[in-house]
Tab-separated table of C-alpha atoms and ligand atoms in Angstrom:
chain	number	residue	atom	x	y	z
A	1	UNK	CA	66.770	76.194	65.205
A	2	UNK	CA	63.082	75.139	64.595
A	3	UNK	CA	61.672	79.008	64.682
A	4	UNK	CA	64.920	79.586	62.394
A	5	UNK	CA	63.772	76.769	60.024
A	6	UNK	CA	60.308	78.201	59.837
A	7	UNK	CA	61.383	81.728	59.052
A	8	UNK	CA	63.226	80.715	55.960
A	9	UNK	CA	60.739	78.341	54.779
A	10	UNK	CA	58.300	81.327	54.976
A	11	UNK	CA	60.837	83.289	53.542
A	12	UNK	CA	61.942	80.808	50.632
A	13	UNK	CA	58.136	80.326	49.949
A	14	UNK	CA	57.652	84.495	49.335
A	15	UNK	CA	60.736	84.642	46.967
A	16	UNK	CA	59.707	81.310	44.961
A	17	UNK	CA	55.934	82.522	44.403
A	18	UNK	CA	57.569	85.967	43.207
A	19	UNK	CA	60.041	84.246	41.014
A	20	UNK	CA	57.574	81.525	39.671
A	21	UNK	CA	54.599	84.287	38.922
A	22	UNK	CA	57.590	86.308	37.198
A	23	UNK	CA	58.789	83.690	35.137
A	24	UNK	CA	55.936	81.756	33.185
A	25	UNK	CA	58.298	79.365	31.979
A	26	UNK	CA	59.149	78.043	35.366
A	27	UNK	CA	55.937	76.589	36.139
A	28	UNK	CA	55.505	74.838	32.299
A	29	UNK	CA	59.391	73.124	32.611
A	30	UNK	CA	59.412	69.517	33.558
A	31	UNK	CA	58.830	67.879	37.184
A	32	UNK	CA	61.593	68.061	39.281
A	33	UNK	CA	64.054	65.765	40.158
A	34	UNK	CA	65.170	65.052	43.739
A	35	UNK	CA	67.629	62.366	43.035
A	36	UNK	CA	70.433	60.482	45.425
A	37	UNK	CA	73.061	58.039	44.681
A	38	UNK	CA	72.655	54.435	46.641
A	39	UNK	CA	76.540	53.408	47.014
A	40	UNK	CA	76.558	49.506	46.374
A	41	UNK	CA	78.979	48.853	48.973
A	42	UNK	CA	77.526	50.597	52.056
A	43	UNK	CA	76.964	48.239	54.487
A	44	UNK	CA	73.838	47.509	55.902
A	45	UNK	CA	72.165	49.977	53.451
A	46	UNK	CA	70.361	47.308	50.955
A	47	UNK	CA	67.748	49.026	48.410
A	48	UNK	CA	65.130	47.615	50.754
A	49	UNK	CA	66.300	50.305	53.159
A	50	UNK	CA	65.721	53.290	50.855
A	51	UNK	CA	62.846	55.250	51.860
A	52	UNK	CA	61.638	56.249	48.546
A	53	UNK	CA	59.512	58.984	49.480
A	54	UNK	CA	61.787	61.844	49.290
A	55	UNK	CA	63.335	60.954	46.194
A	56	UNK	CA	62.102	60.727	41.935
A	57	UNK	CA	65.133	59.249	41.058
A	58	UNK	CA	67.775	56.898	42.896
A	59	UNK	CA	71.706	56.344	41.247
A	60	UNK	CA	72.802	52.697	41.521
A	61	UNK	CA	76.612	53.450	42.070
A	62	UNK	CA	78.453	52.471	40.284
A	63	UNK	CA	79.211	50.229	36.924
A	64	UNK	CA	82.596	50.570	35.226
A	65	UNK	CA	83.397	48.703	31.793
A	66	UNK	CA	86.240	46.463	31.447
A	67	UNK	CA	89.619	47.960	31.062
A	68	UNK	CA	90.414	46.075	27.784
A	69	UNK	CA	87.399	45.478	26.220
A	70	UNK	CA	85.054	48.196	27.333
A	71	UNK	CA	82.162	45.972	27.898
A	72	UNK	CA	80.422	45.681	31.180
A	73	UNK	CA	81.618	42.670	33.536
A	74	UNK	CA	78.845	42.157	35.590
A	75	UNK	CA	78.552	38.387	36.642
A	76	UNK	CA	79.546	39.316	40.051
A	77	UNK	CA	77.114	41.989	41.033
A	78	UNK	CA	74.418	40.572	39.253
A	79	UNK	CA	72.248	39.404	42.242
A	80	UNK	CA	72.318	43.001	43.695
A	81	UNK	CA	71.892	44.723	39.767
A	82	UNK	CA	68.640	42.689	39.509
A	83	UNK	CA	67.193	43.464	43.249
A	84	UNK	CA	67.678	46.827	43.012
A	85	UNK	CA	65.516	47.888	40.327
A	86	UNK	CA	62.840	45.253	40.995
A	87	UNK	CA	62.856	46.858	45.029
A	88	UNK	CA	62.452	50.412	44.302
A	89	UNK	CA	59.617	49.743	41.615
A	90	UNK	CA	57.793	47.858	44.267
A	91	UNK	CA	58.490	50.469	46.738
A	92	UNK	CA	55.512	53.139	47.362
A	93	UNK	CA	55.684	55.524	45.817
A	94	UNK	CA	57.659	53.902	43.120
A	95	UNK	CA	60.932	55.811	41.934
A	96	UNK	CA	62.744	55.736	38.888
A	97	UNK	CA	66.102	54.091	38.606
A	98	UNK	CA	69.132	54.679	36.926
A	99	UNK	CA	72.762	52.879	37.075
A	100	UNK	CA	76.289	55.806	37.258
A	101	UNK	CA	79.175	54.701	35.713
A	102	UNK	CA	82.264	55.624	36.638
A	103	UNK	CA	82.617	57.338	40.288
A	104	UNK	CA	85.305	59.580	41.957
A	105	UNK	CA	87.268	55.920	42.710
A	106	UNK	CA	87.457	54.599	39.226
A	107	UNK	CA	90.120	54.796	37.107
A	108	UNK	CA	89.681	57.321	34.661
A	109	UNK	CA	91.685	56.311	32.032
A	110	UNK	CA	89.426	54.029	30.720
A	111	UNK	CA	86.890	56.575	29.796
A	112	UNK	CA	89.685	58.278	28.162
A	113	UNK	CA	91.254	55.612	26.187
A	114	UNK	CA	87.525	54.298	25.465
A	115	UNK	CA	86.041	57.732	24.414
A	116	UNK	CA	88.994	58.392	22.270
A	117	UNK	CA	88.012	56.021	19.288
A	118	UNK	CA	84.838	55.512	17.411
A	119	UNK	CA	85.349	51.814	17.811
A	120	UNK	CA	85.583	51.504	21.394
A	121	UNK	CA	83.180	54.146	22.122
A	122	UNK	CA	80.189	52.093	20.188
A	123	UNK	CA	80.742	48.451	22.166
A	124	UNK	CA	81.035	50.388	25.226
A	125	UNK	CA	77.419	52.440	24.198
A	126	UNK	CA	76.083	49.451	23.241
A	127	UNK	CA	77.177	47.212	26.302
A	128	UNK	CA	75.875	50.165	28.574
A	129	UNK	CA	72.030	50.025	26.794
A	130	UNK	CA	72.072	45.928	27.267
A	131	UNK	CA	72.928	46.348	30.868
A	132	UNK	CA	70.481	48.849	31.401
A	133	UNK	CA	67.479	46.672	29.523
A	134	UNK	CA	68.745	43.342	31.452
A	135	UNK	CA	68.155	44.837	34.931
A	136	UNK	CA	64.898	46.835	34.018
A	137	UNK	CA	66.807	50.594	34.964
A	138	UNK	CA	65.177	53.389	33.385
A	139	UNK	CA	68.101	55.193	32.472
A	140	UNK	CA	71.985	55.180	32.698
A	141	UNK	CA	74.637	57.959	33.952
A	142	UNK	CA	78.129	58.925	33.084
A	143	UNK	CA	80.172	60.131	36.155
A	144	UNK	CA	83.494	60.598	34.395
A	145	UNK	CA	85.789	62.502	37.028
A	146	UNK	CA	87.096	64.462	35.212
A	147	UNK	CA	88.131	65.060	31.379
A	148	UNK	CA	91.642	66.355	31.832
A	149	UNK	CA	92.265	68.196	28.587
A	150	UNK	CA	90.145	70.038	25.724
A	151	UNK	CA	90.987	66.829	23.815
A	152	UNK	CA	89.063	64.681	26.370
A	153	UNK	CA	86.371	67.272	26.150
A	154	UNK	CA	85.902	67.125	22.462
A	155	UNK	CA	85.858	63.158	23.078
A	156	UNK	CA	83.328	63.442	25.585
A	157	UNK	CA	81.233	65.265	23.011
A	158	UNK	CA	81.702	62.674	20.656
A	159	UNK	CA	80.557	59.863	23.080
A	160	UNK	CA	77.632	61.718	24.211
A	161	UNK	CA	76.458	62.222	20.174
A	162	UNK	CA	76.657	58.586	19.527
A	163	UNK	CA	75.145	57.413	23.025
A	164	UNK	CA	72.493	59.918	22.604
A	165	UNK	CA	71.629	58.592	19.235
A	166	UNK	CA	71.860	55.068	19.936
A	167	UNK	CA	69.334	55.221	22.332
A	168	UNK	CA	66.897	56.733	20.567
A	169	UNK	CA	67.444	54.001	18.032
A	170	UNK	CA	66.898	51.247	20.761
A	171	UNK	CA	63.987	53.083	22.077
A	172	UNK	CA	62.350	52.923	18.212
A	173	UNK	CA	63.446	49.303	17.265
A	174	UNK	CA	62.083	48.059	20.785
A	175	UNK	CA	58.981	50.169	21.063
A	176	UNK	CA	59.968	51.309	24.820
A	177	UNK	CA	60.557	55.118	26.274
A	178	UNK	CA	63.941	56.142	25.613
A	179	UNK	CA	66.447	55.607	28.517
A	180	UNK	CA	67.052	58.615	30.595
A	181	UNK	CA	70.209	59.616	29.992
A	182	UNK	CA	72.675	62.441	32.753
A	183	UNK	CA	75.688	63.152	33.774
A	184	UNK	CA	77.506	64.019	37.076
A	185	UNK	CA	79.991	66.950	35.811
A	186	UNK	CA	82.061	69.590	37.731
A	187	UNK	CA	80.555	72.131	39.708
A	188	UNK	CA	81.608	74.626	36.917
A	189	UNK	CA	81.629	74.328	33.450
A	190	UNK	CA	85.116	75.507	32.632
A	191	UNK	CA	86.935	76.805	35.980
A	192	UNK	CA	88.821	73.708	37.301
A	193	UNK	CA	90.736	73.910	40.604
A	194	UNK	CA	93.881	72.865	38.156
A	195	UNK	CA	96.419	74.108	35.997
A	196	UNK	CA	95.038	72.900	32.984
A	197	UNK	CA	92.179	74.965	31.356
A	198	UNK	CA	89.300	73.002	29.505
A	199	UNK	CA	85.554	73.637	28.990
A	200	UNK	CA	82.938	71.038	28.505
A	201	UNK	CA	81.090	70.619	25.427
A	202	UNK	CA	78.064	72.890	26.046
A	203	UNK	CA	76.282	72.003	22.940
A	204	UNK	CA	76.639	68.153	23.397
A	205	UNK	CA	75.963	68.138	27.089
A	206	UNK	CA	72.939	70.575	26.287
A	207	UNK	CA	71.475	68.638	22.983
A	208	UNK	CA	72.206	65.101	24.229
A	209	UNK	CA	71.992	65.331	28.244
A	210	UNK	CA	68.213	64.761	29.955
A	211	UNK	CA	69.867	67.114	32.663
A	212	UNK	CA	73.343	66.945	34.145
A	213	UNK	CA	74.292	66.956	38.061
A	214	UNK	CA	77.242	69.512	38.628
A	215	UNK	CA	79.128	68.105	41.862
A	216	UNK	CA	78.823	71.039	44.067
A	217	UNK	CA	81.063	69.890	47.054
A	218	UNK	CA	84.699	69.166	47.589
A	219	UNK	CA	85.787	72.542	47.385
A	220	UNK	CA	87.848	72.309	50.176
A	221	UNK	CA	89.929	69.086	51.738
A	222	UNK	CA	92.483	67.074	53.043
A	223	UNK	CA	94.460	68.174	50.184
A	224	UNK	CA	95.176	71.785	51.842
A	225	UNK	CA	95.373	71.116	55.370
A	226	UNK	CA	96.624	74.630	55.627
A	227	UNK	CA	93.227	76.388	56.120
A	228	UNK	CA	89.607	75.132	57.173
A	229	UNK	CA	87.005	75.241	54.077
A	230	UNK	CA	83.161	75.255	53.839
A	231	UNK	CA	83.745	72.187	51.024
A	232	UNK	CA	79.991	73.202	49.849
A	233	UNK	CA	80.065	76.732	50.087
A	234	UNK	CA	77.232	78.508	48.345
A	235	UNK	CA	79.301	81.486	48.086
A	236	UNK	CA	82.258	82.155	48.454
A	237	UNK	CA	83.412	85.985	48.981
A	238	UNK	CA	87.021	85.438	48.348
A	239	UNK	CA	87.105	83.374	45.359
A	240	UNK	CA	85.092	81.653	42.569
A	241	UNK	CA	85.047	78.021	44.601
A	242	UNK	CA	81.414	78.125	45.032
A	243	UNK	CA	78.469	76.423	44.248
A	244	UNK	CA	76.834	79.823	42.830
A	245	UNK	CA	79.963	80.800	40.861
A	246	UNK	CA	79.819	77.224	39.457
A	247	UNK	CA	75.934	76.812	38.779
A	248	UNK	CA	76.214	80.504	37.369
A	249	UNK	CA	78.808	79.564	34.877
A	250	UNK	CA	76.954	76.869	33.650
A	251	UNK	CA	74.043	79.082	33.097
A	252	UNK	CA	76.166	81.501	31.241
A	253	UNK	CA	77.895	79.208	29.168
A	254	UNK	CA	74.066	78.889	27.538
A	255	UNK	CA	72.918	75.407	29.182
A	256	UNK	CA	69.323	75.327	30.104
A	257	UNK	CA	67.839	75.791	33.708
A	258	UNK	CA	65.590	72.973	33.013
A	259	UNK	CA	68.952	70.667	32.356
A	260	UNK	CA	70.442	71.793	35.771
A	261	UNK	CA	70.283	69.715	38.858
A	262	UNK	CA	72.498	70.746	41.898
A	263	UNK	CA	74.706	68.695	44.112
A	264	UNK	CA	74.476	68.588	48.148
A	265	UNK	CA	76.664	66.684	49.989
A	266	UNK	CA	75.709	64.407	52.987
A	267	UNK	CA	78.918	64.746	54.415
A	268	UNK	CA	81.464	66.778	56.250
A	269	UNK	CA	85.257	67.471	55.919
A	270	UNK	CA	87.258	67.955	59.134
A	271	UNK	CA	90.491	69.453	59.984
A	272	UNK	CA	92.900	70.226	62.977
A	273	UNK	CA	92.930	73.591	63.832
A	274	UNK	CA	96.260	75.079	64.458
A	275	UNK	CA	94.661	77.078	67.303
A	276	UNK	CA	91.777	76.036	69.064
A	277	UNK	CA	90.773	79.440	69.736
A	278	UNK	CA	90.720	80.196	66.273
A	279	UNK	CA	88.044	78.442	64.748
A	280	UNK	CA	86.340	80.263	61.897
A	281	UNK	CA	86.211	79.411	58.217
A	282	UNK	CA	89.412	80.168	56.589
A	283	UNK	CA	91.421	79.652	60.447
A	284	UNK	CA	94.757	77.989	60.036
A	285	UNK	CA	94.911	74.236	59.932
A	286	UNK	CA	97.624	71.880	60.774
A	287	UNK	CA	96.470	68.515	59.665
A	288	UNK	CA	92.867	66.416	58.657
A	289	UNK	CA	90.903	65.459	61.689
A	290	UNK	CA	88.873	62.509	62.314
A	291	UNK	CA	87.313	60.801	59.240
A	292	UNK	CA	88.797	58.990	56.480
A	293	UNK	CA	91.406	61.195	55.296
A	294	UNK	CA	89.007	63.969	56.939
A	295	UNK	CA	85.398	62.594	55.268
A	296	UNK	CA	82.685	62.144	57.491
A	297	UNK	CA	79.590	60.793	56.642
A	298	UNK	CA	76.746	63.134	58.390
A	299	UNK	CA	76.119	60.284	60.634
A	300	UNK	CA	79.901	60.293	62.130
A	301	UNK	CA	79.568	64.159	61.973
A	302	UNK	CA	76.408	64.113	64.458
A	303	UNK	CA	77.945	61.492	66.493
A	304	UNK	CA	80.818	63.559	66.798
A	305	UNK	CA	79.238	66.491	67.924
A	306	UNK	CA	77.006	64.512	70.309
A	307	UNK	CA	79.926	63.097	71.827
A	308	UNK	CA	81.806	66.022	72.065
A	309	UNK	CA	79.789	68.588	73.227
A	310	UNK	CA	80.520	70.630	69.760
A	311	UNK	CA	79.924	73.975	68.905
A	312	UNK	CA	77.579	74.374	66.117
A	313	UNK	CA	77.579	77.680	63.853
A	314	UNK	CA	75.435	78.336	60.546
A	315	UNK	CA	77.646	80.692	58.267
A	316	UNK	CA	75.307	82.903	56.715
A	317	UNK	CA	77.959	84.320	54.485
A	318	UNK	CA	79.182	80.836	52.865
A	319	UNK	CA	75.696	79.319	53.238
A	320	UNK	CA	77.237	76.282	55.119
A	321	UNK	CA	77.536	74.871	58.560
A	322	UNK	CA	80.519	73.931	61.030
A	323	UNK	CA	81.156	72.517	64.324
A	324	UNK	CA	84.437	72.948	66.352
A	325	UNK	CA	85.334	71.228	70.226
A	326	UNK	CA	88.787	71.361	70.868
A	327	UNK	CA	91.033	71.195	68.271
A	328	UNK	CA	88.593	69.713	65.600
A	329	UNK	CA	86.715	71.415	63.019
A	330	UNK	CA	84.317	70.044	60.906
A	331	UNK	CA	82.640	71.884	57.721
A	332	UNK	CA	79.438	70.179	56.399
A	333	UNK	CA	75.824	71.292	55.759
A	334	UNK	CA	73.055	70.477	57.910
A	335	UNK	CA	68.764	70.846	57.626
A	336	UNK	CA	69.131	74.993	57.231
A	337	UNK	CA	72.010	75.174	54.776
A	338	UNK	CA	70.609	72.456	52.532
A	339	UNK	CA	67.243	74.141	52.525
A	340	UNK	CA	68.695	77.605	52.179
A	341	UNK	CA	70.769	76.483	48.625
A	342	UNK	CA	67.558	74.637	47.507
A	343	UNK	CA	65.974	78.297	47.722
A	344	UNK	CA	68.671	79.389	45.620
A	345	UNK	CA	68.176	76.463	43.329
A	346	UNK	CA	64.302	77.253	42.943
A	347	UNK	CA	64.872	81.015	42.590
A	348	UNK	CA	67.218	80.435	39.890
A	349	UNK	CA	64.723	77.805	38.141
A	350	UNK	CA	67.061	74.893	38.139
A	351	UNK	CA	65.479	71.540	37.378
A	352	UNK	CA	66.401	69.914	41.027
A	353	UNK	CA	69.148	68.669	43.353
A	354	UNK	CA	70.860	65.101	44.060
A	355	UNK	CA	72.576	64.100	47.014
A	356	UNK	CA	75.808	62.201	47.190
A	357	UNK	CA	74.944	59.945	49.240
A	358	UNK	CA	72.243	58.130	50.389
A	359	UNK	CA	74.125	56.286	53.299
A	360	UNK	CA	75.129	59.007	55.133
A	361	UNK	CA	72.196	60.497	56.628
A	362	UNK	CA	70.791	58.161	59.316
A	363	UNK	CA	67.304	59.701	60.219
A	364	UNK	CA	66.549	60.734	56.723
A	365	UNK	CA	66.077	64.244	58.458
A	366	UNK	CA	67.931	66.134	55.278
A	367	UNK	CA	66.404	64.403	52.870
A	368	UNK	CA	62.648	64.931	54.291
A	369	UNK	CA	63.593	68.616	54.594
A	370	UNK	CA	65.147	69.022	51.075
A	371	UNK	CA	62.095	67.296	49.747
A	372	UNK	CA	59.734	69.300	51.417
A	373	UNK	CA	61.338	72.800	50.618
A	374	UNK	CA	61.292	72.201	47.068
A	375	UNK	CA	57.789	73.041	46.027
A	376	UNK	CA	58.275	74.300	42.345
A	377	UNK	CA	57.021	71.384	39.674
A	378	UNK	CA	56.683	69.128	42.641
B	1	NAG	C1	93.707	46.333	33.408
B	1	NAG	O1	93.299	46.233	34.475
B	1	NAG	C2	94.479	44.886	35.155
B	1	NAG	C3	93.684	44.526	36.638
B	1	NAG	O2	93.685	45.540	37.467
B	1	NAG	C4	95.545	45.683	34.858
B	1	NAG	O3	96.717	44.781	35.402
B	1	NAG	C5	96.007	46.300	33.403
B	1	NAG	O4	97.559	46.553	33.437
B	1	NAG	C6	95.328	47.055	32.991
B	1	NAG	N1	95.193	47.370	31.668
B	1	NAG	C7	95.213	48.643	31.071
B	1	NAG	C8	95.538	48.632	29.990
B	1	NAG	O5	95.285	49.310	32.150
B	2	NAG	C1	84.240	37.923	40.321
B	2	NAG	O1	84.719	37.577	41.920
B	2	NAG	C2	85.425	36.660	42.171
B	2	NAG	C3	85.837	36.106	42.885
B	2	NAG	O2	85.448	37.208	44.113
B	2	NAG	C4	86.819	36.789	40.910
B	2	NAG	O3	88.304	35.916	41.325
B	2	NAG	C5	86.668	37.435	39.695
B	2	NAG	O4	88.024	38.031	38.882
B	2	NAG	C6	85.659	38.453	39.655
B	2	NAG	N1	85.298	38.870	38.266
B	2	NAG	C7	85.441	39.839	37.774
B	2	NAG	C8	84.942	40.382	36.419
B	2	NAG	O5	85.501	41.077	38.548
B	3	NAG	C1	67.377	40.158	47.191
B	3	NAG	O1	65.737	40.960	47.308
B	3	NAG	C2	65.365	39.836	48.424
B	3	NAG	C3	63.915	40.604	48.738
B	3	NAG	O2	64.006	41.446	49.339
B	3	NAG	C4	66.369	39.530	49.408
B	3	NAG	O3	65.573	38.261	50.099
B	3	NAG	C5	67.795	38.969	48.834
B	3	NAG	O4	68.910	38.937	50.016
B	3	NAG	C6	68.451	40.008	48.082
B	3	NAG	N1	69.583	39.550	47.264
B	3	NAG	C7	70.871	40.566	47.425
B	3	NAG	C8	71.862	39.725	46.631
B	3	NAG	O5	70.749	41.465	47.515
B	4	NAG	C1	95.885	76.151	50.071
B	4	NAG	O1	94.504	76.739	50.599
B	4	NAG	C2	94.932	78.254	50.544
B	4	NAG	C3	93.473	79.279	50.739
B	4	NAG	O2	92.484	79.008	50.386
B	4	NAG	C4	95.470	79.093	49.565
B	4	NAG	O3	95.857	80.128	49.694
B	4	NAG	C5	96.883	78.072	49.406
B	4	NAG	O4	97.628	78.558	48.247
B	4	NAG	C6	96.573	76.493	49.334
B	4	NAG	N1	97.514	75.982	49.020
B	4	NAG	C7	97.507	74.157	48.309
B	4	NAG	C8	98.758	73.924	48.672
B	4	NAG	O5	97.268	74.744	47.744
B	5	NAG	C1	85.978	85.176	39.031
B	5	NAG	O1	85.413	84.852	37.505
B	5	NAG	C2	85.486	85.990	36.932
B	5	NAG	C3	85.189	85.443	35.265
B	5	NAG	O2	84.324	84.520	35.113
B	5	NAG	C4	86.771	86.764	37.101
B	5	NAG	O3	86.347	88.309	36.261
B	5	NAG	C5	86.665	87.176	38.571
B	5	NAG	O4	88.398	87.577	38.394
B	5	NAG	C6	86.628	85.851	39.447
B	5	NAG	N1	87.160	85.935	40.871
B	5	NAG	C7	88.356	85.482	41.468
B	5	NAG	C8	88.341	86.093	42.903
B	5	NAG	O5	89.071	84.792	40.773
B	6	NAG	C1	84.583	62.462	70.040
B	6	NAG	O1	83.751	62.000	69.348
B	6	NAG	C2	84.443	60.700	68.777
B	6	NAG	C3	83.218	59.780	68.447
B	6	NAG	O2	82.599	60.442	67.193
B	6	NAG	C4	85.239	60.142	69.591
B	6	NAG	O3	85.405	59.143	68.821
B	6	NAG	C5	86.658	61.232	69.931
B	6	NAG	O4	87.641	60.387	70.670
B	6	NAG	C6	85.668	62.335	70.830
B	6	NAG	N1	86.865	63.334	71.382
B	6	NAG	C7	87.765	64.078	70.926
B	6	NAG	C8	88.435	64.628	71.490
B	6	NAG	O5	87.562	63.915	69.631
């Protein structure tokens, strides 16, 4: 495996140097983003445990506004919030911190209601800036999963327009650098795995955000156990449900390369195979495998593989990794699939990458290799 890793590193180095030479603008673009989300509920994983040498930005996940006032009620998380930025600033090297609002587990109807009226948008925006400054964050991030209709996409556009104005005006009046402003978004700009057509407000996201972070994962999982799937496939020869399609859809829509940060999962998704002898990507499944509805942090995938002597395969067609033992099948990304995707992101001139989530790997191996593999604008 080590030889293969070196081979790929060498190969991508060549590709990247060629790309960098051909596209002058790549070298002129802003510094790379190597980010990760820190789940505040992670057990035995305080901010002090974060090795900041592999990252440029760390997101505190998550805060949510009150569902009636749309202000942040932060009394209960105050201690950990005030520790977060001071702890990470005093680490070597220091990283920038952002707090993220929302998340996959949040009640997204709060965003729907808040964003639909100018009055509630203002209360929410003002409260978010207050929290950011009070706790010393360098920026804020919106993780609204997901606006569900064209109307909600339009409201999102208004929210981002007003938020950006508020950020600039706050910076002017306090004499501080403007807060960083980012958003986690769906893997594709307008192709949702759903019946309802909608498209992100491209002008607004481009003008207002410092960058956006497509969540390039969760393409397959426990919600469909009929077939196994590479849940973060870079390519899918049979459908558009892939990272390459998603990122290219953002680029085709006109979002600048320097504003796209590719999502990478530090977790796998598991299935129970219908027939243990049919154990490839797309093989028939009969149910979910181990984990929380099939969700397995990378450390658990590795533990499972080791204990059960799993067969581990790298799939070049999708650029993903999978393992199987008996009737259990797990799709995930290891060092090789992750660094290959990082080569893809650099060849496309993207700004960087982010991981969901920090606490899921045990020895920093993927974070370390990813950081090393990103050689542009470091
Ligand atoms: C707000 O949250 C509370 C507590 O979770 C719940 O009882 C209430 O119904 C919610 N209100 C709205 C408008 O959703
Ligand atoms: C804070 O925590 C206390 C005790 O756990 C709980 O009763 C209260 O509802 C919480 N407040 C908020 C705003 O979440
Ligand atoms: C804050 O950080 C200090 C020192 O790193 C630690 O002793 C304390 O327990 C932390 N508090 C919380 C609430 O995490
Ligand atoms: C499950 O996935 C397969 C292949 O990806 C697809 O053909 C099928 O329609 C899906 N079933 C449901 C219920 O979504
Ligand atoms: C993928 O999307 C393109 C449009 O961007 C469409 O022309 C094509 O038919 C789609 N392919 C599949 C397999 O759905
Ligand atoms: C595989 O390993 C896990 C530990 O990760 C264990 O709980 C499980 O029982 C093992 N055996 C099988 C057949 O899954």
